[in-house]
Structure formats: C-alpha cells, structure tokens
XYZ file of C-alpha atoms in Angstrom:
702
model
C 1.273 5.657 -6.177
C 2.159 4.108 -2.878
C 5.568 3.783 -1.444
C 4.423 0.430 0.091
C 0.631 -0.895 -1.406
C -3.664 7.106 -4.383
C -4.377 8.982 -6.739
C -0.654 7.675 -6.674
C 0.817 5.795 -3.719
C 4.159 4.187 -4.301
C 6.410 1.734 -2.354
C 4.616 -0.215 0.350
C 5.844 0.019 3.823
C 6.127 -3.566 3.139
C 9.665 -3.009 2.095
C 11.900 -4.369 4.794
C 14.229 -1.503 3.988
C 11.750 0.900 5.488
C 9.740 -1.309 7.764
C 12.470 -3.190 9.588
C 15.659 -1.285 9.015
C 14.718 2.207 10.116
C 16.535 1.339 13.278
C 17.928 4.734 14.135
C 15.386 7.059 15.684
C 16.395 10.541 14.625
C 15.076 13.610 16.363
C 12.568 14.487 13.672
C 10.745 11.192 13.532
C 10.788 9.756 17.018
C 11.468 10.719 20.579
C 11.548 7.355 22.291
C 11.798 3.626 21.829
C 9.979 2.926 25.085
C 7.003 0.578 24.835
C 5.669 0.760 28.381
C 1.967 -0.090 28.509
C -0.424 2.760 29.130
C -4.086 2.284 29.933
C -5.078 5.793 28.918
C -6.972 5.549 25.601
C -6.945 9.250 24.763
C -4.234 11.627 23.656
C -2.594 13.365 26.630
C -0.568 15.980 24.822
C -0.163 17.416 21.374
C 3.118 15.636 20.688
C 4.105 11.985 20.860
C 3.368 10.352 24.210
C 6.584 8.679 25.403
C 4.560 6.042 27.271
C 2.416 5.091 24.276
C 2.612 1.367 23.523
C 3.189 0.918 19.787
C 2.898 -2.877 19.933
C -0.540 -4.462 20.088
C -0.848 -8.077 18.915
C 1.096 -10.648 16.910
C -0.116 -13.794 15.141
C 0.887 -15.878 12.127
C 3.400 -13.771 10.150
C 1.800 -10.498 11.253
C 2.560 -7.811 13.823
C -0.250 -5.363 14.569
C 0.890 -1.941 15.759
C -0.711 1.338 16.864
C 0.027 4.911 15.841
C -0.568 8.247 17.522
C -2.142 11.374 16.017
C -0.081 14.252 17.457
C -1.499 17.686 16.691
C -5.147 16.638 16.680
C -5.954 18.386 19.969
C -4.718 21.692 18.539
C -7.156 21.656 15.638
C -10.053 24.094 15.567
C -13.567 22.758 16.072
C -14.218 23.225 12.355
C -11.136 21.162 11.492
C -12.108 18.477 13.988
C -15.584 18.258 12.462
C -14.061 18.027 8.994
C -11.741 15.263 10.197
C -14.624 13.354 11.759
C -16.837 13.545 8.659
C -13.961 12.404 6.418
C -13.161 9.638 8.936
C -16.703 8.308 8.682
C -16.640 8.568 4.877
C -13.423 6.543 4.815
C -14.791 3.697 6.914
C -18.123 3.547 5.107
C -16.328 2.121 2.062
C -14.644 -0.722 3.959
C -16.989 -3.402 2.566
C -15.938 -2.551 -0.982
C -12.352 -3.805 -0.723
C -13.587 -7.171 0.597
C -15.834 -7.586 -2.435
C -13.184 -6.347 -4.855
C -10.696 -8.965 -3.677
C -13.231 -11.789 -4.030
C -16.883 -12.140 -4.926
C -17.093 -14.305 -1.794
C -15.270 -11.796 0.417
C -18.238 -10.328 2.274
C -19.919 -13.745 2.547
C -16.834 -15.170 4.264
C -16.316 -12.120 6.466
C -19.892 -12.209 7.744
C -19.482 -15.936 8.342
C -16.411 -15.606 10.539
C -17.926 -12.568 12.286
C -20.948 -14.668 13.144
C -18.750 -17.513 14.378
C -16.292 -15.366 16.316
C -19.020 -13.245 17.865
C -21.585 -15.880 18.929
C -19.724 -19.161 19.553
C -19.970 -20.041 23.247
C -17.837 -23.182 23.297
C -14.367 -23.820 24.718
C -12.019 -21.090 23.488
C -8.906 -22.539 25.086
C -8.621 -25.419 22.613
C -5.794 -25.425 20.070
C -8.308 -25.630 17.212
C -10.086 -22.498 18.437
C -6.735 -20.712 18.554
C -6.136 -21.818 14.949
C -9.563 -20.512 13.949
C -8.930 -17.254 15.795
C -5.649 -16.843 13.924
C -7.504 -17.410 10.647
C -9.911 -14.620 11.591
C -7.012 -12.272 12.305
C -5.315 -13.117 9.014
C -8.610 -12.648 7.149
C -9.285 -9.216 8.646
C -5.674 -8.137 8.149
C -5.751 -9.121 4.452
C -9.311 -7.886 3.751
C -10.126 -11.417 2.680
C -8.726 -14.941 2.474
C -5.776 -14.078 0.237
C -2.510 -12.991 1.827
C -2.258 -9.201 1.727
C 1.215 -9.334 0.159
C 1.699 -12.631 -1.685
C -1.941 -12.658 -2.883
C -2.055 -16.432 -2.304
C -5.118 -18.002 -0.694
C -4.759 -19.221 2.889
C -6.976 -21.653 4.793
C -7.616 -22.286 8.497
C -5.145 -24.547 10.279
C -8.026 -26.135 12.171
C -9.649 -29.062 10.304
C -12.898 -28.539 8.435
C -14.721 -30.768 10.932
C -13.876 -28.364 13.732
C -14.769 -25.343 11.597
C -18.152 -26.934 10.876
C -18.715 -27.673 14.568
C -18.148 -24.002 15.422
C -20.606 -22.948 12.722
C -23.227 -25.326 14.127
C -22.612 -24.107 17.681
C -22.945 -20.441 16.653
C -26.136 -18.407 16.373
C -27.600 -19.440 13.017
C -29.231 -16.016 12.707
C -25.742 -14.476 12.616
C -24.726 -16.534 9.560
C -25.204 -15.104 6.040
C -27.476 -17.944 4.892
C -29.751 -17.680 1.905
C -33.512 -17.645 2.463
C -34.619 -21.063 3.666
C -31.077 -22.459 3.598
C -30.225 -24.926 6.351
C -26.966 -24.693 8.272
C -25.800 -27.969 6.689
C -26.524 -26.649 3.199
C -24.763 -23.407 4.072
C -21.677 -25.346 5.213
C -21.660 -27.412 2.031
C -21.744 -24.195 0.005
C -18.902 -22.419 1.801
C -16.605 -25.414 2.418
C -14.747 -25.200 -0.927
C -14.548 -21.412 -0.671
C -12.803 -21.730 2.683
C -10.807 -24.951 2.357
C -10.273 -25.822 -1.320
C -7.009 -24.267 -2.540
C -8.157 -24.739 -6.134
C -11.029 -22.294 -5.607
C -9.688 -18.770 -6.142
C -6.036 -19.727 -5.469
C -4.533 -16.281 -6.093
C -6.113 -12.843 -6.149
C -3.508 -11.437 -8.581
C -1.603 -13.769 -10.918
C 1.176 -11.949 -12.779
C 2.883 -14.939 -14.379
C 3.929 -14.483 -17.978
C 2.345 -16.324 -20.903
C -0.988 -16.974 -19.181
C -4.372 -15.264 -19.188
C -3.784 -12.937 -16.241
C -7.466 -11.986 -16.013
C -8.829 -15.537 -15.914
C -6.144 -16.740 -13.488
C -6.609 -13.845 -11.051
C -9.478 -14.400 -8.630
C -10.304 -10.767 -7.856
C -13.812 -9.510 -8.503
C -12.908 -6.983 -11.184
C -13.820 -9.383 -13.986
C -16.236 -12.286 -14.320
C -16.736 -14.585 -17.287
C -14.354 -12.657 -19.546
C -10.871 -13.362 -20.871
C -7.911 -11.019 -20.998
C -8.289 -10.724 -24.767
C -11.938 -9.752 -24.368
C -11.041 -7.158 -21.734
C -8.301 -5.675 -23.903
C -10.620 -5.631 -26.920
C -13.336 -3.886 -24.896
C -11.024 -1.104 -23.751
C -9.233 -0.830 -27.099
C -12.313 1.090 -28.240
C -11.541 3.858 -25.725
C -9.119 6.609 -26.689
C -6.265 6.719 -24.163
C -4.034 9.244 -25.907
C -3.617 12.649 -24.320
C -5.891 14.054 -21.642
C -8.314 11.158 -21.379
C -9.825 9.491 -18.300
C -8.517 6.260 -16.787
C -11.150 4.144 -18.517
C -12.330 1.159 -16.494
C -11.009 2.467 -13.176
C -14.377 2.283 -11.381
C -16.178 -0.724 -12.811
C -16.465 -4.475 -12.988
C -16.366 -6.059 -16.454
C -18.566 -9.097 -17.045
C -20.903 -10.692 -19.566
C -24.658 -10.356 -19.778
C -26.522 -12.247 -22.506
C -23.200 -12.952 -24.162
C -22.188 -9.283 -24.294
C -19.332 -7.692 -22.346
C -20.691 -4.927 -20.096
C -19.414 -2.624 -17.346
C -20.990 -2.502 -13.918
C -20.135 0.990 -12.675
C -19.324 1.540 -8.991
C -21.527 4.502 -8.109
C -24.614 5.651 -6.255
C -27.477 3.585 -7.631
C -25.027 1.155 -9.217
C -22.672 -1.528 -7.968
C -21.599 -0.810 -4.364
C -24.285 1.883 -4.236
C -25.371 1.129 -0.651
C -21.872 1.865 0.675
C -21.218 4.714 -1.745
C -24.416 6.484 -0.644
C -23.052 6.464 2.920
C -19.707 7.820 1.725
C -21.507 10.566 -0.171
C -23.554 11.553 2.871
C -20.450 12.111 4.983
C -18.588 13.874 2.182
C -21.503 16.293 1.804
C -21.245 17.054 5.523
C -17.483 17.531 5.121
C -18.038 20.049 2.331
C -20.068 22.247 4.701
C -17.043 22.684 6.981
C -14.319 22.789 4.324
C -11.372 24.996 5.260
C -11.422 27.054 2.065
C -13.314 27.331 -1.260
C -10.776 25.213 -3.154
C -11.154 22.324 -0.744
C -14.946 22.656 -0.873
C -14.823 22.515 -4.670
C -12.795 19.308 -4.606
C -15.172 17.671 -2.106
C -18.207 18.695 -4.156
C -16.614 17.169 -7.262
C -15.831 13.953 -5.390
C -19.479 13.738 -4.364
C -20.526 14.313 -7.976
C -18.154 11.565 -9.137
C -19.583 9.059 -6.671
C -23.133 9.972 -7.681
C -22.522 9.704 -11.431
C -19.548 7.355 -11.834
C -18.283 9.769 -14.517
C -14.496 9.414 -14.838
C -14.197 12.859 -16.390
C -15.585 14.212 -13.126
C -12.994 12.083 -11.312
C -10.307 13.908 -13.294
C -11.900 17.272 -12.467
C -11.834 16.291 -8.798
C -8.156 15.375 -8.975
C -7.300 18.669 -10.666
C -9.103 20.557 -7.898
C -7.496 18.329 -5.252
C -3.954 19.275 -6.348
C -4.782 22.976 -6.650
C -2.049 24.777 -4.711
C -4.332 27.686 -3.834
C -5.702 25.627 -0.944
C -3.930 25.991 2.395
C -6.112 23.434 4.159
C -4.483 21.536 7.007
C -6.896 18.566 6.834
C -6.807 16.406 3.718
C -8.193 13.118 2.481
C -7.735 10.574 -0.257
C -10.961 8.722 -1.016
C -11.811 6.730 -4.111
C -10.893 3.917 -6.473
C -7.209 4.532 -6.794
C -4.379 2.011 -7.022
C -4.465 -0.740 -9.637
C -2.107 -3.258 -7.989
C -4.938 -5.748 -7.412
C -5.647 -5.860 -11.149
C -3.081 -7.953 -13.016
C -3.510 -5.775 -16.104
C -3.604 -2.493 -14.208
C -7.013 -1.004 -14.996
C -9.308 -1.373 -11.987
C -8.858 0.820 -8.914
C -9.135 -0.549 -5.379
C -11.157 1.421 -2.852
C -9.050 3.187 -0.264
C -9.057 6.252 1.924
C -6.562 8.112 4.096
C -7.550 11.081 6.256
C -4.718 13.244 7.556
C -3.505 16.539 8.952
C -0.387 18.341 7.866
C 2.799 17.718 9.885
C 4.357 21.164 9.715
C 7.834 20.265 10.995
C 8.366 17.157 8.869
C 6.965 18.974 5.828
C 10.007 21.237 5.675
C 12.247 18.467 4.293
C 9.921 17.251 1.561
C 8.994 20.815 0.553
C 12.682 21.564 0.105
C 13.020 18.649 -2.305
C 9.812 19.517 -4.168
C 10.960 23.109 -4.627
C 13.908 21.851 -6.700
C 11.897 19.350 -8.766
C 12.893 21.066 -12.029
C 16.595 20.820 -11.141
C 16.243 17.103 -10.474
C 14.449 16.608 -13.792
C 16.998 18.624 -15.742
C 19.936 16.746 -14.209
C 18.440 13.279 -14.475
C 20.434 10.638 -16.419
C 17.407 9.834 -18.624
C 17.413 10.810 -22.298
C 16.651 14.455 -23.023
C 13.649 13.575 -25.184
C 12.093 11.740 -22.237
C 12.387 14.638 -19.771
C 9.623 17.069 -18.935
C 10.333 20.579 -20.153
C 8.444 21.961 -17.185
C 7.672 20.091 -13.980
C 4.315 21.391 -12.773
C 3.391 22.119 -9.147
C 4.498 19.271 -6.937
C 3.028 19.824 -3.484
C 5.375 18.123 -1.041
C 4.431 17.622 2.585
C 4.488 15.251 5.516
C 1.170 14.181 6.969
C -0.075 12.794 10.247
C -2.538 10.022 9.496
C -5.865 10.153 11.321
C -7.406 7.004 9.823
C -6.912 4.650 6.896
C -9.411 2.349 5.263
C -9.894 -0.049 2.375
C -6.746 -1.092 0.559
C -4.679 1.312 2.697
C -5.372 -0.627 5.916
C -4.374 -2.414 8.039
C -1.206 -2.672 5.915
C -0.319 0.882 5.001
C 1.916 2.845 2.670
C 4.556 5.172 4.080
C 4.503 7.549 1.128
C 1.891 8.769 -1.342
C 2.135 10.526 -4.670
C -1.110 11.388 -6.432
C -2.940 11.627 -8.746
C -2.039 8.649 -10.935
C -3.106 10.134 -14.270
C 0.071 11.106 -16.112
C -1.510 14.042 -17.939
C -2.874 15.603 -14.738
C 0.542 15.310 -13.113
C 2.127 16.871 -16.194
C -0.349 19.750 -16.643
C -1.526 20.447 -13.091
C 0.950 18.871 -10.691
C 0.706 16.333 -7.894
C 0.806 15.874 -4.145
C 3.675 13.955 -2.631
C 3.492 13.083 1.035
C 5.282 11.108 3.708
C 3.192 9.516 6.463
C 5.225 10.765 9.408
C 3.367 9.186 12.333
C 3.284 5.806 10.578
C 7.042 6.050 10.057
C 7.399 7.011 13.725
C 5.781 3.754 14.833
C 7.923 1.733 12.433
C 11.043 3.434 13.743
C 10.105 2.573 17.324
C 9.703 -1.082 16.366
C 12.670 -1.160 14.009
C 15.060 0.016 16.696
C 14.866 -3.369 18.386
C 14.378 -5.709 15.420
C 17.940 -7.066 15.199
C 17.846 -7.121 11.382
C 20.800 -4.767 10.922
C 23.034 -6.774 13.234
C 22.109 -10.058 11.567
C 22.388 -9.050 7.920
C 24.787 -6.066 7.924
C 28.058 -7.110 6.294
C 30.473 -5.444 8.728
C 30.688 -3.059 11.687
C 31.113 0.005 9.460
C 27.951 -0.769 7.516
C 26.002 -1.599 10.667
C 27.051 1.596 12.437
C 26.212 3.700 9.383
C 22.784 2.102 8.998
C 21.990 2.573 12.680
C 23.087 6.209 12.542
C 21.598 7.203 9.194
C 19.100 4.472 8.295
C 15.941 6.320 9.362
C 16.853 9.526 7.524
C 18.074 7.553 4.503
C 14.770 5.697 4.304
C 12.757 8.896 4.731
C 14.721 10.689 2.012
C 14.406 7.798 -0.407
C 10.659 7.663 0.188
C 10.378 11.441 -0.243
C 12.244 11.372 -3.549
C 10.484 8.231 -4.773
C 7.143 9.961 -4.323
C 8.005 13.594 -4.884
C 10.350 13.577 -7.866
C 10.314 9.908 -8.898
C 6.712 9.417 -9.975
C 6.549 13.017 -11.149
C 9.528 12.662 -13.503
C 9.764 11.770 -17.168
C 7.135 11.755 -19.877
C 5.503 9.365 -22.331
C 6.253 10.037 -25.983
C 3.554 11.707 -28.062
C 1.163 9.143 -29.516
C 2.161 6.367 -27.101
C -0.711 4.795 -25.177
C -0.951 4.641 -21.373
C 1.097 1.977 -19.607
C -1.888 -0.275 -18.833
C -2.073 -0.825 -22.605
C 1.625 -0.785 -23.471
C 3.344 -2.460 -20.507
C 0.289 -4.381 -19.261
C 1.014 -6.716 -16.328
C 4.553 -5.310 -15.980
C 3.470 -1.666 -15.693
C 3.242 -1.422 -11.893
C 6.581 -3.120 -11.264
C 8.402 -0.965 -13.809
C 6.860 2.260 -12.499
C 7.898 1.443 -8.942
C 11.415 0.557 -10.117
C 11.626 3.836 -12.033
C 10.602 5.891 -8.984
C 12.958 3.919 -6.736
C 15.838 4.569 -9.116
C 15.230 8.320 -9.102
C 15.540 8.282 -5.312
C 18.599 6.030 -5.393
C 20.370 8.129 -8.008
C 19.922 11.391 -6.123
C 20.498 10.166 -2.574
C 24.199 10.038 -3.458
C 24.151 13.548 -4.926
C 25.755 16.461 -3.062
C 22.686 18.492 -4.042
C 20.878 17.050 -1.022
C 23.657 18.266 1.252
C 23.625 21.693 -0.391
C 19.876 22.159 0.128
C 20.196 21.047 3.732
C 18.114 17.872 3.836
C 20.991 15.542 4.743
C 24.340 16.083 6.487
C 26.659 14.176 4.111
C 26.858 11.344 1.593
C 27.150 8.759 4.353
C 23.342 8.871 4.395
C 23.313 7.842 0.740
C 25.738 5.007 1.420
C 23.448 3.753 4.190
C 20.550 3.617 1.738
C 22.659 1.818 -0.890
C 23.724 -0.813 1.648
C 20.143 -1.233 2.810
C 18.560 -1.320 -0.650
C 20.971 -3.856 -2.120
C 20.735 -6.060 0.958
C 16.937 -5.878 0.855
C 16.532 -6.402 -2.880
C 18.940 -9.335 -3.028
C 18.369 -10.999 0.336
C 16.229 -9.784 3.200
C 12.955 -9.234 1.358
C 12.988 -12.985 0.742
C 11.765 -13.368 4.328
C 8.325 -12.614 2.899
C 8.316 -15.676 0.673
C 7.757 -19.334 1.446
C 10.248 -21.928 0.226
C 9.765 -22.551 -3.489
C 7.925 -19.310 -4.236
C 9.043 -16.838 -6.881
C 8.607 -13.067 -6.740
C 5.216 -11.816 -7.905
C 4.262 -8.742 -5.854
C 5.061 -5.598 -7.840
C 7.190 -3.858 -5.200
C 9.212 -6.971 -4.388
C 9.822 -7.500 -8.092
C 10.905 -3.913 -8.559
C 13.452 -4.059 -5.733
C 14.841 -7.372 -6.975
C 15.022 -6.026 -10.528
C 16.990 -2.944 -9.481
C 19.351 -4.781 -7.141
C 20.067 -7.792 -9.354
C 20.468 -5.717 -12.523
C 23.033 -3.512 -10.786
C 24.787 -6.560 -9.320
C 25.037 -8.339 -12.681
C 26.104 -5.272 -14.664
C 28.717 -4.355 -12.067
C 30.007 -7.879 -11.558
C 33.092 -7.410 -13.728
C 34.296 -4.556 -11.485
C 32.941 -6.162 -8.286
C 30.801 -3.101 -7.623
C 28.599 -5.283 -5.430
C 29.309 -8.841 -4.369
C 28.119 -11.641 -2.147
C 30.609 -12.483 0.592
C 30.726 -15.363 3.059
C 31.566 -14.988 6.734
C 31.287 -17.787 9.273
C 29.083 -19.717 6.900
C 26.679 -16.801 6.377
C 26.041 -14.835 3.180
C 26.165 -11.036 3.072
C 25.752 -8.351 0.396
C 28.705 -5.985 0.212
C 28.867 -2.733 -1.749
C 32.463 -2.062 -2.796
C 32.065 1.028 -4.972
C 29.241 3.426 -4.165
C 30.115 5.816 -7.008
C 29.955 3.108 -9.665
C 26.776 1.736 -8.135
C 25.204 5.159 -8.553
C 26.253 5.167 -12.206
C 24.615 1.771 -12.668
C 21.404 3.025 -11.070
C 21.477 5.952 -13.519
C 21.913 3.619 -16.505
C 18.998 1.439 -15.453
C 16.835 4.500 -14.791
C 17.528 5.707 -18.315
C 16.534 2.336 -19.765
C 13.340 1.924 -17.755
C 12.280 5.487 -18.613
C 12.866 4.640 -22.292
C 10.706 1.526 -21.926
C 7.904 3.584 -20.395
C 8.239 6.536 -22.782
C 8.233 4.330 -25.872
C 5.772 1.721 -24.585
C 8.306 -1.071 -25.151
C 6.501 -4.149 -23.810
C 9.177 -6.632 -24.860
C 11.932 -4.573 -23.265
C 9.982 -4.171 -20.034
C 9.080 -7.848 -19.887
C 12.715 -8.858 -20.398
C 13.868 -6.663 -17.521
C 11.276 -7.957 -15.075
C 11.458 -11.626 -16.015
C 15.271 -11.686 -16.105
C 16.008 -9.798 -12.896
C 12.788 -9.406 -10.883
C 11.162 -12.837 -10.624
C 13.569 -15.688 -9.910
C 14.711 -16.666 -6.409
C 17.891 -18.557 -5.523
C 16.489 -21.452 -3.423
C 19.723 -22.021 -1.471
C 20.080 -18.362 -0.502
C 16.365 -18.174 0.274
C 16.598 -21.118 2.671
C 19.541 -19.504 4.466
C 17.772 -16.151 4.811
C 14.660 -17.785 6.264
C 16.707 -19.778 8.795
C 18.522 -16.649 9.966
C 15.351 -14.567 10.074
C 13.323 -17.004 12.174
C 15.914 -16.803 14.949
C 15.202 -13.071 15.323
C 11.629 -13.822 16.410
C 10.114 -10.896 14.503
C 7.258 -10.793 12.029
C 7.895 -9.963 8.360
C 4.639 -8.005 7.940
C 3.201 -5.170 9.984
C -0.044 -3.237 10.001
C -2.107 -1.014 12.260
C -5.121 -0.728 14.496
C -6.844 2.522 13.551
C -7.451 5.383 16.002
C -11.104 6.115 16.750
C -12.685 9.549 16.496
C -15.480 10.122 18.988
C -17.704 13.215 18.699
C -18.754 15.039 21.852
C -22.403 16.028 21.437
C -24.676 18.662 22.880
C -27.956 17.480 21.485
C -27.272 17.122 17.751
C -24.388 19.581 17.789
C -20.768 18.448 17.837
C -18.908 20.475 20.452
C -15.612 18.577 20.266
C -14.021 15.442 18.773
C -11.787 13.162 20.804
C -9.278 10.634 19.491
C -9.046 7.251 21.186
C -6.531 4.442 20.632
C -8.023 0.943 20.653
C -5.559 -1.844 21.438
C -7.400 -4.961 20.213
C -7.314 -5.616 16.473
C -9.886 -8.418 16.693
C -12.399 -6.275 18.560
C -11.925 -3.373 16.148
C -12.498 -5.696 13.188
C -15.727 -6.941 14.749
C -16.838 -3.373 15.509
C -16.153 -2.319 11.918
C -18.182 -5.252 10.592
C -21.095 -4.259 12.802
C -20.970 -0.503 12.232
C -19.867 -0.248 8.592
C -21.293 -3.372 6.958
C -23.538 -1.805 4.337
C -23.179 -4.157 1.361
C -24.964 -7.483 0.738
C -22.963 -10.677 0.259
C -23.650 -10.557 -3.495
C -22.934 -7.339 -5.431
C-alpha cells in the first residue's frame, strides 16, 4: 500500500506531516535548500546537484516540483537498458488511468490537448489563463476530478469562451465522431465539462448509500453495489485465493452482469500490448534469473489476465534471492479509486536501489519479528512468523498512472495478505522524492505558524525529517506486514467494504506511532533519542486534528482514506485522553494550537487503538470499523476549519504537490543502445502534451 496514494503502497505524500513539515534537512536526505535555476537538463554528477531547481510551476492549489535521479550515471549499460525498457513500459499504460477514473477521461484529455496545442488566438486574456489552469489541473489529476478530494472541477472560464477556443482550434485535432460537426461535438461534451451533476465524484464513500452507483469511476457501469457484491460472493476468498475483480470492469450485457478483463486482446489491450512489448525487452536484460522470472510472469499476466498468474508474479517479485539494483512496480494495484475496494488502478514506478538510505529501513526490517512479538495487539491476532520483509530505500526513475504526478513516499507490496504472510513483502522509501519535499518543506513556514511553542518548533525543525522518514519506514515495513486475519474470515473488501482502506492505513500508521517512541529504535541505531518520537507525535496530532484541513474547502467533510485515517487516530486519542489532558487544544493570541502534554500516555492510547483496529480487521467486524471511522474520521469542526484556512492562505504555499518526470533518452548507434541519458524537463504542461502525443494508445471509448 502507499504511504501517500502497489502491490501495497501506503500513506500518500499527501500527508502534510510528510509533505510540508519535513522542514529539517538531515544529512542523509538532503544536502542543500538552494533553488538556484540551472539551465543544464542533464545530470552532472552521481549525487544530488546543489544547483538543481526543485520548483517548477504553481497553479490553482498545486505546486509542481522536480526530482533528481542520483546514481543513474553509475549504472552499467545493461542496467541502463533495463531502466529504459521499464520506463517505456510504465508510460505506455498512462491512458489507462484516465479511462479508469472516468469513461469520458480520454475523450476530455484529447479535447483539451487539441485545444491547447492548436489554438492560435490571444493567450494573454484572463479567460485563456483560466482555461490553461484547467488543463494543468486536469493533467495533474489524470482527469476532471480532483486528485485528492475526488470531486469534479470545471473551468473558471465561461462555457462560451471554452466553445470559442474549440471552434478556433484545428477541428482535426478534436476527438469527434465520424461525420460529427464541431457544434454537435460541443453539445455532446458541454455537460461532461461544465455540469457538476454529471459524474460529480469519482469515489463516494458516504455511509448508507450505494457507493458503486454514486461513484463515477469507470470500474462499474449499469450495476448496483448489491449486484457487484452478489457477483463476487460466488468467488472463494478464503485462504490463498486471488484478488478477484482486481483487473476488470463489471457491467451488464443483455441483462447479465459480466466482467471485461483488462488484458492483451481485451479491454485496454492496445496499451497493454505496448507494455508487454517493453517488458519482454526488459526480460532480455534482467539482472538475474529471479528478476527475469518475475518479468516473464508479469508478461504472462498481461497476456492472459489470469489473476493466479498475477499472484505467481508477486511471489517471484518478492523473492529475496534476487540482488537486482533496478526494480519496477507495474500493474493494477491500489484499490483506493474503488469505493468498495476491489478494482486496481494502473500504476508503475521504476527505481534503482539507494544503498545508503537502505541501511536504516533494512535495520528495521531485520527486527520485524521483534516488533510483531512486542506489539500491543492481542496474541491471537499476531503472526507466529513474519516472513521475509525486504526493506530498502529507492531512487525513483519514473512514475506513471496513479502514482503520478502526485506520488507516494513509501511503498509496501504486494497487497495480498496471504502472499505477505507466506512469502514476504517489499517495503521501500522513495528517497529522492523525500529529498525534494525536504528542500521545499524547509521554507514552507508551516512549523512556525502551527507549532504550539518554541520547544515544539525547535524539535520539529531538528528532528522532523528523520521522524517522518522513520514513521513512513515503519508504516510500510512493519505496519502493513503485521497482524493476521482470523481463520475463516473473508478478505477486507468483503468484511470492511468501503471502510477497509481507511482502517488499514490507520492500522499501519499506529504501528509506526507506537514504536517511534520505543527505545528499541535507539538501541538498533536508527534514531538518536526519543525526542525524534516526540517530534512525530507533535506533528501527527497537529496534522490529524488541524493542518490537513487545508486540503478541504469550507463545508466539506473528510472522505479521502488517508485523511480519514489520520483524523480517526488523532481524534480518538484526543477524546480518550481528554480526562487526563493527554492532548488538548490551546489558544494563544486568538489562534488555536494542538498541544501534547503527556507523550507516554499518548503512546499507550495509540497502542489501545491499534489493538482495537487489528481486532476489527482480524474478525471482520464491519459495524465496529464503521463506528470508528464515522465517529472520529469524517466530521470537521467548521469554526476550526475556517481558522486553519485563514492562517494557511497567508503562508502563500500550495497544499498539494506533484512532480514532472525525468526523461530517459537512449543514445543509439544504428539500432543498438550504447548509453542512456537522463534529462530533467521543467515544464509540466509541455510534458503532459508530449505524453499525450507519444503514449496515447487507447481510443476514447474502451
């Protein structure tokens, strides 16, 4: 699961705790906070370039950044070829995420590409700037629903102006149907673009509604939640069974519910065939036989759509006998975009191993059994043996699909519980992504504005980056890997349904929170003292109760799984510690702050909640899970929210951040690749247009 938005990525870097508060640049994650512009588009050295400009562009509520790929120049030619082939495979699936988020996604993207690329009119007008901003938001969110809130957004320019741009653009560049006039085309797309009642929310997690019908993603069409649940009730999900439904759309044909499988020759086949072609090339330059086996199985999965082969691939992918430096995630993985947690979004991350940063996470992974044995969860819910967690830090080379432009900072895969239990998992931290966040976070001003006192501020500035890294490491490495489901209990998509993702993220967060105040981390040498843990407690409580509200508009409630999980954890601990004033709200100069008074008791509260959420998962207690989320993880105090937004806007920073992707360029001698260079584009809009041109393999209707 993502530690944002894997086979198992966990918390999104969307968390302000990691994105905005990693304000202290420690020696292992960053070397500079300088943002001097450089015009050199290629890597100069094998480490971080001190003159590299992390910042690129800002618009709406978004900040687009850049990241470096240190270590790439030192790779062998074979490793560079492998990286390049996996890079191409990753980008070839980009169309898929647009179609998964909306059946109109590719239609709209091709429309705005045609408008943005061929309109020759005045581009200094305010309405053009509004349209341009809409394009940026659309590309950033992989569609016209906000990447985090999932709510539809529309252009700020009036429809009349939008229509005038369409008419002044090259009609051949518009995705019109055969014989369709431009006026008819405009009439068809107008409600898709401007009517907020058409596909209002891509994921609707509200309770007591049909979450399938009310979610506008393209995973289901013409079916109700009851029909979906009845369809999959026929599949056995006990024990070592596949994640049924992960790679398909469910719809009706002739009155019957059917699956449209995403595979070669099936739905999304045109893009998948391209992915397969590059993966087959990658297999020819695999670093060792184990890696080649996993790539061959991934190819077989894409060709057949067989989920048992997907499991075989994941088992090979986590095989510890491989010492490959280059790695990739590619497939239908996270289920956050599905309100009932069955369908996997396409994503890919290509990376190389960061040897220095890996030392910390490997140290934690090595003691995974100790952490499991000493966990506060009930004995019957603990794993007797924690199998092979591979912990490492990675340097991202490229991300695609649901992993970009908004990216996770940690990954733990695969998602199948039984594979994790019997074969192990990979847990990684995305070190160069964190580096860029740290550079930006150092000047955000968030700590000074929301820190309760000078002691807390100084501690967060000194230890915040390490605290965030450690929490992410433990969330991914020992959090998702911990605990077990009771024998005979179904998988969480059936038992916990629309609350499963939130509860799983809360459970993994709590593991990290519980242990970051444990002297064990000092003893194994991954942190200097418990002041690091206190910094994370201050940050987490402040974020869960206050600062993450900067991501919401006035009147909105919490719906995104990670935001809900942080609110659940923070508010539960606050309420259950209220009698002893473990945590409290305090007022200073008319401003509200979160103050932790007793770090030891707060840790005990985190342990109690961890025990309860593990019980809910282990026993499949839907009512218990629903009560936790709805009571503590959904509601927003409107007065506090208004105050937070007013304070945040004065900082002049954006609540959401994402990345322009590096570009791999092969050096050719005839048809032979003699080298691969990495370049760093600095224009998000141009890259989005280039991607649409070079990787647009799917039709507008799939």
